[in-house]
Short mmCIF file of N, CA and C and ligand atoms in Angstrom, two decimals:
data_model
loop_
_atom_site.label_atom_id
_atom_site.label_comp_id
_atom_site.label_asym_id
_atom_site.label_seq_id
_atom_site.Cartn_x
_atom_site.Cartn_y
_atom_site.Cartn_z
N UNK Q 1 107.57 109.71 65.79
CA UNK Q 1 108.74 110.25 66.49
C UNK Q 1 108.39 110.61 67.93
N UNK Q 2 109.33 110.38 69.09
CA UNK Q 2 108.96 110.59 70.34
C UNK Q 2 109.44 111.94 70.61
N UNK Q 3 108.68 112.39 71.65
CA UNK Q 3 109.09 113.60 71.95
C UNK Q 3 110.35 113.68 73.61
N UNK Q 4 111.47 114.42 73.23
CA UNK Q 4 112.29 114.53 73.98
C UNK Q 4 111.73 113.73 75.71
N UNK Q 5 110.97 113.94 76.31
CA UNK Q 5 110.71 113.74 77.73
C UNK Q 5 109.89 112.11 77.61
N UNK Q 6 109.96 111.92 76.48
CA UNK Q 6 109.01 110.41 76.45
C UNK Q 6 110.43 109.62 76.47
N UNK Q 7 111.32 110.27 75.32
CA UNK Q 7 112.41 109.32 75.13
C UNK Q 7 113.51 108.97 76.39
N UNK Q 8 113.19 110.28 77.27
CA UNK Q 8 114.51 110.06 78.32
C UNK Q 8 113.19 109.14 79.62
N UNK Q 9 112.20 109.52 79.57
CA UNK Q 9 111.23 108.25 80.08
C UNK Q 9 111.48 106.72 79.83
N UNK Q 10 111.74 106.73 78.46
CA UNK Q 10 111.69 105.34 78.28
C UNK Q 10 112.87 104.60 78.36
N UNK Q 11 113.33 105.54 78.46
CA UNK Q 11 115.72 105.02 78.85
C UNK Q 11 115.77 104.40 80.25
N UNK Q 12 114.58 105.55 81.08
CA UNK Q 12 114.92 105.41 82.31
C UNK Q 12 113.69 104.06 82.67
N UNK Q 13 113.05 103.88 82.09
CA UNK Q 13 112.19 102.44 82.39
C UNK Q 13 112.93 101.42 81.82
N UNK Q 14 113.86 101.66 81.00
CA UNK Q 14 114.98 100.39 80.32
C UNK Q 14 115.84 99.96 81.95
N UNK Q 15 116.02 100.94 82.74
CA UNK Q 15 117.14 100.56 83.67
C UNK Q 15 116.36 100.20 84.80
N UNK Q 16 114.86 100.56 84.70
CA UNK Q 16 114.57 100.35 86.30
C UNK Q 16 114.18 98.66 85.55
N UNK Q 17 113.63 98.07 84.57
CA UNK Q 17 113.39 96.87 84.26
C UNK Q 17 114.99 96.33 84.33
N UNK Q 18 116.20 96.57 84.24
CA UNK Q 18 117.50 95.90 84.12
C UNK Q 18 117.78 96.05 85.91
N UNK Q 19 117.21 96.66 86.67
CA UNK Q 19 117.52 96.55 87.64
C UNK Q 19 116.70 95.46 88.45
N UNK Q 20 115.28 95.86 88.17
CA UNK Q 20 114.60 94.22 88.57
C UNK Q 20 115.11 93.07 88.18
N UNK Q 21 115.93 93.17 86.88
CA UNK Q 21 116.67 91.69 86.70
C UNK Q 21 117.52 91.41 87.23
N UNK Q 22 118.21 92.73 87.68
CA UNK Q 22 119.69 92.30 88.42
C UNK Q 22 118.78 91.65 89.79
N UNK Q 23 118.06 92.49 90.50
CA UNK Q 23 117.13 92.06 91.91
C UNK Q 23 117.10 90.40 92.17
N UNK Q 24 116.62 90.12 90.69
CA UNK Q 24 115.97 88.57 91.17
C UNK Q 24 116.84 88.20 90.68
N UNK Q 25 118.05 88.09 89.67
CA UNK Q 25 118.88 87.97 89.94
C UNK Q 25 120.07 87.10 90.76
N UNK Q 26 119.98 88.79 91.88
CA UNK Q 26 120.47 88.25 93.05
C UNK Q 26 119.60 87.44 94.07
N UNK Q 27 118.39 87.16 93.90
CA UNK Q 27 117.60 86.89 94.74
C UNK Q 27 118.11 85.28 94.41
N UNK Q 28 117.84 85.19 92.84
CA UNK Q 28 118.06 83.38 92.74
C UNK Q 28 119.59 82.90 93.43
N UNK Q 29 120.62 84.04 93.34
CA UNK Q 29 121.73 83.45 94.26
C UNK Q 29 121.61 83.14 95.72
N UNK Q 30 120.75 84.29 96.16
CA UNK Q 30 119.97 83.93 97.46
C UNK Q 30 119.55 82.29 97.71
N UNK Q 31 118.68 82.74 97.22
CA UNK Q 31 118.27 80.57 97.29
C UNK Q 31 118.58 79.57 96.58
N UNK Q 32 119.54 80.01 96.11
CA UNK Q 32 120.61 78.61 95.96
C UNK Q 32 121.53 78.65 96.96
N UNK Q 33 121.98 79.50 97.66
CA UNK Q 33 122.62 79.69 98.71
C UNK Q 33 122.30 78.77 99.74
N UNK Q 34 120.64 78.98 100.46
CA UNK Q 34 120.23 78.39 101.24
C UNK Q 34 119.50 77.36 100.86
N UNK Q 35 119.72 76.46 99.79
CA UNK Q 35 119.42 75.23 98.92
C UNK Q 35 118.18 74.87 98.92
N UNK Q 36 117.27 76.11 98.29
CA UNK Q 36 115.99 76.24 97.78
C UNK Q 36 116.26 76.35 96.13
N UNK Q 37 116.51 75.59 95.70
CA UNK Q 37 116.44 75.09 94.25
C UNK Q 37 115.45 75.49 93.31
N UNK Q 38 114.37 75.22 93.95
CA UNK Q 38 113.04 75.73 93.16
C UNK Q 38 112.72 76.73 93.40
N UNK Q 39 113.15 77.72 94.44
CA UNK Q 39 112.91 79.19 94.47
C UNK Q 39 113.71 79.96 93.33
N UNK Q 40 115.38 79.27 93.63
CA UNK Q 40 115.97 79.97 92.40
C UNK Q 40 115.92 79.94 91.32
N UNK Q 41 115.15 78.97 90.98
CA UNK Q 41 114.93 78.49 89.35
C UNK Q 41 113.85 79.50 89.26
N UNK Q 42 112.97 80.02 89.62
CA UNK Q 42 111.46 80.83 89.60
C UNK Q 42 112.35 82.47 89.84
N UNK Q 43 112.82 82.65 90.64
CA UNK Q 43 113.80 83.80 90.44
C UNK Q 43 115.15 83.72 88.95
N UNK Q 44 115.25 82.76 88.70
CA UNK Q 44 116.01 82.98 87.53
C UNK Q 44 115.37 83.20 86.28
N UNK Q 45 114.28 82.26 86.29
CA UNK Q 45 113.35 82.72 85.07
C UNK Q 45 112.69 83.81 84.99
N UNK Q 46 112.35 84.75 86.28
CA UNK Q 46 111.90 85.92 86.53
C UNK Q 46 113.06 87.15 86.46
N UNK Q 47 114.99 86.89 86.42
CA UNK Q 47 115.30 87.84 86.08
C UNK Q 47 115.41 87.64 84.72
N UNK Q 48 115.21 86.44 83.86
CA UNK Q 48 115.40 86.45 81.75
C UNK Q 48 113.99 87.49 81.69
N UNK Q 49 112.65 87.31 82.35
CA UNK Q 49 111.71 87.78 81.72
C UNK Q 49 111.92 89.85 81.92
N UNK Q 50 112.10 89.57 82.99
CA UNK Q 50 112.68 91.12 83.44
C UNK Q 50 113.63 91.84 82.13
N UNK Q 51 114.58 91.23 81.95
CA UNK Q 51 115.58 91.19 80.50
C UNK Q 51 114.91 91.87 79.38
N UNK Q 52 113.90 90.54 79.35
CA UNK Q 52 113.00 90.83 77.85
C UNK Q 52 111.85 91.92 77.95
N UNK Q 53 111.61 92.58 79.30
CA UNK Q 53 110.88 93.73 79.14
C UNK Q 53 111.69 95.05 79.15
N UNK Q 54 112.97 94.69 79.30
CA UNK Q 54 113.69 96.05 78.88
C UNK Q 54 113.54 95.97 77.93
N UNK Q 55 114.07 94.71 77.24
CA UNK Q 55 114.42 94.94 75.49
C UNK Q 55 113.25 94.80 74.62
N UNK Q 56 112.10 94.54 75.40
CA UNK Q 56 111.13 95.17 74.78
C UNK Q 56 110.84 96.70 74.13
N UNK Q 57 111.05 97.85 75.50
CA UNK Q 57 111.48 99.04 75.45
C UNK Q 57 112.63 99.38 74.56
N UNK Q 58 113.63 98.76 74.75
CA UNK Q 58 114.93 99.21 73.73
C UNK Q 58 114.22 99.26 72.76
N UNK Q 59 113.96 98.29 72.14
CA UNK Q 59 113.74 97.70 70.87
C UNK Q 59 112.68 98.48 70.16
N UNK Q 60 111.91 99.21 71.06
CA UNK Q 60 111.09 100.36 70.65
C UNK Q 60 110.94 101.63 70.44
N UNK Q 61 112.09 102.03 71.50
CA UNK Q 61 113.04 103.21 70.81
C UNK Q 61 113.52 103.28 69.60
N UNK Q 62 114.17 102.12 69.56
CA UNK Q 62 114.76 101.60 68.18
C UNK Q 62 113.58 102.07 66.96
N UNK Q 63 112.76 101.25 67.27
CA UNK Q 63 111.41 101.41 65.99
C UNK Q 63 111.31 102.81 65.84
N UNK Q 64 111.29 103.90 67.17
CA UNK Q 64 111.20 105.39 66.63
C UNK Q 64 111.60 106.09 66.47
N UNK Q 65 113.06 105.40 66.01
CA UNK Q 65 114.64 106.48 65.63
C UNK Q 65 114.87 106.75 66.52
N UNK Q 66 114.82 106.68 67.89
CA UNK Q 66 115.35 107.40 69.24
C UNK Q 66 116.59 106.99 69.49
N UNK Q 67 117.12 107.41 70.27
CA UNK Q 67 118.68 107.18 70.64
C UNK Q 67 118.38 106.13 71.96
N UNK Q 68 119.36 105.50 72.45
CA UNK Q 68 119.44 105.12 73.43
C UNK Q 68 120.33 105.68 74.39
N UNK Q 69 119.80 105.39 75.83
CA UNK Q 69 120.95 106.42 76.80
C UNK Q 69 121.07 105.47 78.11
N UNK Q 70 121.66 104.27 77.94
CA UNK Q 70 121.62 103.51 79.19
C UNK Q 70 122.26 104.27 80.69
N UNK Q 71 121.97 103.78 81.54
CA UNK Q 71 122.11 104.28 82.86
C UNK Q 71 122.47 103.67 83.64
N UNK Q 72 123.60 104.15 84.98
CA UNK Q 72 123.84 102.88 85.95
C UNK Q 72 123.10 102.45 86.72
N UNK Q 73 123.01 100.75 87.00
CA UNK Q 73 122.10 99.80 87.06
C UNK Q 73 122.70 99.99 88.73
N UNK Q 74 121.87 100.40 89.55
CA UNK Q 74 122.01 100.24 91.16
C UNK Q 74 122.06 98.85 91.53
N UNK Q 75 123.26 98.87 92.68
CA UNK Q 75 123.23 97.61 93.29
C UNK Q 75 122.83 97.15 94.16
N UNK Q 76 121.86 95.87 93.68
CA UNK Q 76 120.80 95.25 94.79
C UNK Q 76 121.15 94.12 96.11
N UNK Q 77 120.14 94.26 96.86
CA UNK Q 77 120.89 94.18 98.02
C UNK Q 77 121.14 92.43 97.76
N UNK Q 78 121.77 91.43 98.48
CA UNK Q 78 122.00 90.30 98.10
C UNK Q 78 121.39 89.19 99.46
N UNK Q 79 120.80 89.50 100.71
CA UNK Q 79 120.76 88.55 101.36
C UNK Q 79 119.26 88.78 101.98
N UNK Q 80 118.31 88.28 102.27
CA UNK Q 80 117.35 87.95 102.66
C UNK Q 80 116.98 87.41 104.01
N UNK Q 81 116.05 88.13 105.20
CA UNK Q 81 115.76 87.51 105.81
C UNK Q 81 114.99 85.81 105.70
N UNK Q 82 114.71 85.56 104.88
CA UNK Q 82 113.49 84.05 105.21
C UNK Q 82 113.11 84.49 103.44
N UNK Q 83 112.51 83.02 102.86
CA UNK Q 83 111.96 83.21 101.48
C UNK Q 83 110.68 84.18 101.48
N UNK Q 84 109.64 83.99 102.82
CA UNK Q 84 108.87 84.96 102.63
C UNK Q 84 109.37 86.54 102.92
N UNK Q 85 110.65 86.88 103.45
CA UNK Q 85 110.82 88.04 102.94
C UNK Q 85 111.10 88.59 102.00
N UNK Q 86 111.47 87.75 101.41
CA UNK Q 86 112.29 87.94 99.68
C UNK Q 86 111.35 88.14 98.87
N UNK Q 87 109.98 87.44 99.40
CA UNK Q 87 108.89 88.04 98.45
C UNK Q 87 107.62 88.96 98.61
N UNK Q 88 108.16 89.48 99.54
CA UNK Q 88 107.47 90.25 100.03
C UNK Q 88 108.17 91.38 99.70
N UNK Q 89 109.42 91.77 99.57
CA UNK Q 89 110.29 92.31 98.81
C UNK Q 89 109.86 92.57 97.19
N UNK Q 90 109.61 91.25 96.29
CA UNK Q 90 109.66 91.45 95.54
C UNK Q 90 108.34 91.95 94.98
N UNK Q 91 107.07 91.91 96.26
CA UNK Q 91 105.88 92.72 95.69
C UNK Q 91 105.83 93.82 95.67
N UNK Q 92 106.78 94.68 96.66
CA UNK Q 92 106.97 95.34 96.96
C UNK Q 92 107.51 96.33 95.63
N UNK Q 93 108.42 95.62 95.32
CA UNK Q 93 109.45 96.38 94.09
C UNK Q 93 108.12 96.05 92.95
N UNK Q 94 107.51 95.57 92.57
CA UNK Q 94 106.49 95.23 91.51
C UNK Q 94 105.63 96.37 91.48
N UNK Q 95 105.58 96.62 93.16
CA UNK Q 95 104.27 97.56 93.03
C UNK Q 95 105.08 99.33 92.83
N UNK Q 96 106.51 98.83 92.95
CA UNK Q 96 107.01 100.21 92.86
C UNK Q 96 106.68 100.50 90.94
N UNK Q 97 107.30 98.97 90.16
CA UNK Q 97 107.30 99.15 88.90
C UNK Q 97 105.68 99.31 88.11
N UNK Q 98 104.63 99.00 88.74
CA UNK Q 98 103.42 99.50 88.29
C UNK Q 98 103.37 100.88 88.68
N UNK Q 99 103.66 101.73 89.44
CA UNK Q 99 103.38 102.81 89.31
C UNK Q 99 104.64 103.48 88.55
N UNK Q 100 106.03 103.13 87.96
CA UNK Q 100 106.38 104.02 86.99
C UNK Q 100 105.90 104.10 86.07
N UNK Q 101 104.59 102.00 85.58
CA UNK Q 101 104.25 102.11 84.53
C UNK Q 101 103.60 103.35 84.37
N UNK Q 102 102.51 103.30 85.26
CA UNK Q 102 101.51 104.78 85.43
C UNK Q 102 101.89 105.79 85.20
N UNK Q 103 102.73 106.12 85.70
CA UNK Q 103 103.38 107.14 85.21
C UNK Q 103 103.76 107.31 83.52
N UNK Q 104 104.79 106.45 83.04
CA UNK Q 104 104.48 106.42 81.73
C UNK Q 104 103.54 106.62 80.86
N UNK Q 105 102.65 106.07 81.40
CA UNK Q 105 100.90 106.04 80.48
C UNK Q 105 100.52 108.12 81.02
N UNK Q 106 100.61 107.74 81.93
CA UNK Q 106 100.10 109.83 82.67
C UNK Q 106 101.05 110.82 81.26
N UNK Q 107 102.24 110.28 81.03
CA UNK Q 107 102.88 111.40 80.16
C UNK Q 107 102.53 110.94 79.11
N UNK Q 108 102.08 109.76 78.55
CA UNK Q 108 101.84 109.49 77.12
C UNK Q 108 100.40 110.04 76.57
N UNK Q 109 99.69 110.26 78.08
CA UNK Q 109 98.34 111.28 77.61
C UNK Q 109 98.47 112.92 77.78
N UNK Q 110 99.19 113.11 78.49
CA UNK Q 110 99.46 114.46 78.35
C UNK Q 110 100.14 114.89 76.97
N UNK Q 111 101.47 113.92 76.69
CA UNK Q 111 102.19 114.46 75.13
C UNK Q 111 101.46 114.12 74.20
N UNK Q 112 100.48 113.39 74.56
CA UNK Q 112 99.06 112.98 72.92
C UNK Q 112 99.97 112.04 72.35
N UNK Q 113 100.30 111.23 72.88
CA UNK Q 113 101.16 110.26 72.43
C UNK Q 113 100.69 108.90 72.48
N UNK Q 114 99.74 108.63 71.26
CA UNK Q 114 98.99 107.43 71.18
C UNK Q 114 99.80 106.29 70.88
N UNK Q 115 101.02 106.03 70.00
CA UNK Q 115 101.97 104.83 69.67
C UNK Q 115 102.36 104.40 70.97
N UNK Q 116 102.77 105.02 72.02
CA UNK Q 116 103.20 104.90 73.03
C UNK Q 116 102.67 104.46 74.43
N UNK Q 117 101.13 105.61 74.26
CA UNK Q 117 100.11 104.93 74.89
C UNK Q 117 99.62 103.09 74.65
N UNK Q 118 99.73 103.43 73.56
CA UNK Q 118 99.17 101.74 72.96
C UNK Q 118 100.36 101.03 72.97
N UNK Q 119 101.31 100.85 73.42
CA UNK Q 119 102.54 100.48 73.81
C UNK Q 119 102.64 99.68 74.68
N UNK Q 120 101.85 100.49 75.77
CA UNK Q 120 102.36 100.52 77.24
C UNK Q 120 101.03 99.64 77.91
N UNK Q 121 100.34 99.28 76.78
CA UNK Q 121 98.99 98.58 77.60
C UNK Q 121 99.66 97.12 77.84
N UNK Q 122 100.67 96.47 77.04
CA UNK Q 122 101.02 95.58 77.80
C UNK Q 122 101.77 95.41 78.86
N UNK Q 123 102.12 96.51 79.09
CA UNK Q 123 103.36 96.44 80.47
C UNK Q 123 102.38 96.64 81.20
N UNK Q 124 100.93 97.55 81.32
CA UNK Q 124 99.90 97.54 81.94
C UNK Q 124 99.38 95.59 82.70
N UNK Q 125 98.88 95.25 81.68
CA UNK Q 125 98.51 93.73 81.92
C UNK Q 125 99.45 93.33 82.86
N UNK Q 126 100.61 92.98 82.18
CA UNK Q 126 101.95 92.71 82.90
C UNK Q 126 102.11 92.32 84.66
N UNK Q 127 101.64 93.97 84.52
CA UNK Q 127 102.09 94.08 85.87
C UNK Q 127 101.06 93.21 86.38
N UNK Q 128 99.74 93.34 86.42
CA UNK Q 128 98.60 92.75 87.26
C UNK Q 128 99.33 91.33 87.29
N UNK Q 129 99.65 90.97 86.65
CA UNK Q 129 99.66 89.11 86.47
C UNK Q 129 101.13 88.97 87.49
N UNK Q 130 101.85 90.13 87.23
CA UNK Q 130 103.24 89.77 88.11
C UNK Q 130 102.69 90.28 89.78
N UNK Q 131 101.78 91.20 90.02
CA UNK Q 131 101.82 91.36 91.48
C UNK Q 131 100.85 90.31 91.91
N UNK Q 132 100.21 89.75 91.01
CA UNK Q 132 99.18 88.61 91.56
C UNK Q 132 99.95 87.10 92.03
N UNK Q 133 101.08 87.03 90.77
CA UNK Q 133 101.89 85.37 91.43
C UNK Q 133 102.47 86.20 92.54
N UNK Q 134 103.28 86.72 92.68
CA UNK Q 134 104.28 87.46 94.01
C UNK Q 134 103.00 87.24 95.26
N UNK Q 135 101.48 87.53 95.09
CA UNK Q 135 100.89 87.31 96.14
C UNK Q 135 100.32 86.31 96.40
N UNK Q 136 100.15 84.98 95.86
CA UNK Q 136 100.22 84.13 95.90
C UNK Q 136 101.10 83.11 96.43
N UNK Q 137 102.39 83.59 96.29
CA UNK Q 137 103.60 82.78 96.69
C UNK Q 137 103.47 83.13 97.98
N UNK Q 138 103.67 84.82 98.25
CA UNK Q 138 103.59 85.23 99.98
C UNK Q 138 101.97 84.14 100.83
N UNK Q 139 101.20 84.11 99.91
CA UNK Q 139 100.19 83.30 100.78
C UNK Q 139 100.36 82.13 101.27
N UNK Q 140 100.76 81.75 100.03
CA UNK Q 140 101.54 80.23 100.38
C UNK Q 140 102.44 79.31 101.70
N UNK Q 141 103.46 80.79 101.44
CA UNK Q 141 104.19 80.78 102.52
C UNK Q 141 104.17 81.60 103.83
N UNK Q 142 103.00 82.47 104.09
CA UNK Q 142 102.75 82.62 104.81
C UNK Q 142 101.59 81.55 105.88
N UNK Q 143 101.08 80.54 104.72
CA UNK Q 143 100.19 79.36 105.42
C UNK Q 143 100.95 78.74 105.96
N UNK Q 144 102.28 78.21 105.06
CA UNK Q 144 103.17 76.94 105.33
C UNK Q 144 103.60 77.29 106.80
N UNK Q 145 104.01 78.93 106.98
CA UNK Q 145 105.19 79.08 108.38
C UNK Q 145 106.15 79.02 107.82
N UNK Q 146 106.53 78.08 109.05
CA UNK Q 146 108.04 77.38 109.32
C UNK Q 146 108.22 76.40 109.29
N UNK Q 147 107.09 75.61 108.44
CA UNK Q 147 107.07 74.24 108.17
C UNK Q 147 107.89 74.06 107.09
N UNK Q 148 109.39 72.74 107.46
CA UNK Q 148 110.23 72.49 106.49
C UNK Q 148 109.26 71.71 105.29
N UNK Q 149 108.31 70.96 105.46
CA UNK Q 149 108.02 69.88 104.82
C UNK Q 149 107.08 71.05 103.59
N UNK Q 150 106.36 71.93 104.24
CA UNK Q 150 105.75 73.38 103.55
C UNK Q 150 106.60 73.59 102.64
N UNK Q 151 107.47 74.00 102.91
CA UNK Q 151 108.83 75.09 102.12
C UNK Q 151 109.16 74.17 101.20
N UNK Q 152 109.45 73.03 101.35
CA UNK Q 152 109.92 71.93 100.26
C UNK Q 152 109.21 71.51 99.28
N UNK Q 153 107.56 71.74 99.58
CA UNK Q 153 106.22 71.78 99.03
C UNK Q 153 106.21 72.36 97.84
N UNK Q 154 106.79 74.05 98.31
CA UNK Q 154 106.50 75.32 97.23
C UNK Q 154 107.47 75.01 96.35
N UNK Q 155 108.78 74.88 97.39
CA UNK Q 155 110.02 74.75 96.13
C UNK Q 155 110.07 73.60 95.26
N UNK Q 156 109.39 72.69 95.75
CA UNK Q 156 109.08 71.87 94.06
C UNK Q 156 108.18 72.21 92.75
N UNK Q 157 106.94 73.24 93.64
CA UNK Q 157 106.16 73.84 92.62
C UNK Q 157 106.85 74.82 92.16
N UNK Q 158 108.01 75.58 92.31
CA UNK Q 158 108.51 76.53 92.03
C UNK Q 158 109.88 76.30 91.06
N UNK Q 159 109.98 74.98 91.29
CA UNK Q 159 110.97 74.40 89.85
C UNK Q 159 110.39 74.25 88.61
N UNK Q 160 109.27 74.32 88.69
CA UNK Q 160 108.21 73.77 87.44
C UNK Q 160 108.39 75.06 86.20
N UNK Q 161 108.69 75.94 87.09
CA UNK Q 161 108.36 77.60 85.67
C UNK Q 161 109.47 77.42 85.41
N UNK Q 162 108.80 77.93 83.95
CA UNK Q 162 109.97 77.44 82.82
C UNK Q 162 109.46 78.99 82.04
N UNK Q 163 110.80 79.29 81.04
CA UNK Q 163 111.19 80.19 80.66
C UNK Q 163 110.49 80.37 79.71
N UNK Q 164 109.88 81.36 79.22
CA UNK Q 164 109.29 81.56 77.80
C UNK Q 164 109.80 82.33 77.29
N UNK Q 165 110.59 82.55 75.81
CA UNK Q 165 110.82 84.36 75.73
C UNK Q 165 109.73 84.92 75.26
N UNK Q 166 109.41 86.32 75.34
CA UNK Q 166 109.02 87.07 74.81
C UNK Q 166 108.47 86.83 73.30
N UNK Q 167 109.59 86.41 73.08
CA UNK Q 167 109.49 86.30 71.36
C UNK Q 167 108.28 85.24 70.48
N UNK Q 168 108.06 84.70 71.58
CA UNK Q 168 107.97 83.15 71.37
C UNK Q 168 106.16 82.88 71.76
N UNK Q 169 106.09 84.12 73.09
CA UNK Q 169 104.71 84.80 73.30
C UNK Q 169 104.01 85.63 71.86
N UNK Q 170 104.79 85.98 71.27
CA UNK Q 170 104.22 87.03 70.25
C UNK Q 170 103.88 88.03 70.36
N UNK Q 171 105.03 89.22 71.54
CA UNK Q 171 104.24 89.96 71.51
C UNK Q 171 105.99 90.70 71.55
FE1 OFO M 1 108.56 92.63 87.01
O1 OFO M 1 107.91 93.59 85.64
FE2 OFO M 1 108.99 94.18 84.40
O2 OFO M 1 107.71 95.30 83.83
#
């Protein structure tokens, strides 16, 4: 059973993960906008995975009789200077969501809350692997410039990610 301040913790990590989905999201409307195809496809598959780490969380409340208490999902901004701002943006917001993880894990050792602790080691991993592609892409495109033939480069490598669920990972 969770204790009161874990459970309204974990409501509120349900919305900041539904809000990163709304983010990229809007980001993939972004570049389909400016007919980067393969950016939006890599932003669309990045707001399903976003999805499945809320409902990871739901779904774990669930397991500990907790209630759920959804929250309103803030609205993200929709237009972008240049693709490398958009992802520079989005390391940005990554590195905001590793430190709520931290946070999470900080109260799950203070409440002696080992189910939870051991919970949260994969959103731990998680994150490393998500701020590492986000810096990769910025490298990328920070080599390319303003080279069209560059940009057309990434966005074909960036049509290639394909969706996995959650489910399907096993975890
Ligand atoms: Fe983008 O990461 Fe969720 O947790």
């Amino acid at each position: 059973m969770l204790k009161e301040r874990m459970k309204e913790a974990i409501n509120k990590q349900i919305n900041e993960e539904l809000y990163s989905a709304y983010l990229y999201l809007s980001m993939s409307g972004y570049f389909n906008s400016i007919g980067l195809k393969g950016f939006a496809n890599w932003m669309m598959v990045q707001y399903k995975e976003e999805t499945d780490h809320a409902m990871k969380l739901y779904n774990y409340l669930l397991s500990q009789g907790s209630d759920i208490k959804l929250l309103t999902i803030n609205e993200p901004p929709h237009i972008w200077d240049s693709p490398l701002h958009a992802f520079e943006e989005t390391l940005k917001h990554e590195q905001h969501i590793t430190e709520c993880i931290n946070e999470l894990v900080d109260l799950a050792e203070e409440l002696k809350d080992r189910a939870t602790y051991n919970f949260l080691q994969w959103y731990i991993n998680e994150q490393v692997e998500e701020e590492e592609n986000d810096r990769e892409i910025i490298d990328k495109l920070n080599f390319v410039g303003d080279s069209k033939n560059g940009i057309f480069m990434i966005d074909n490598e960036l049509a290639q990610r394909k969706y996995v669920p959650l489910i399907q990972e096993g975890v």
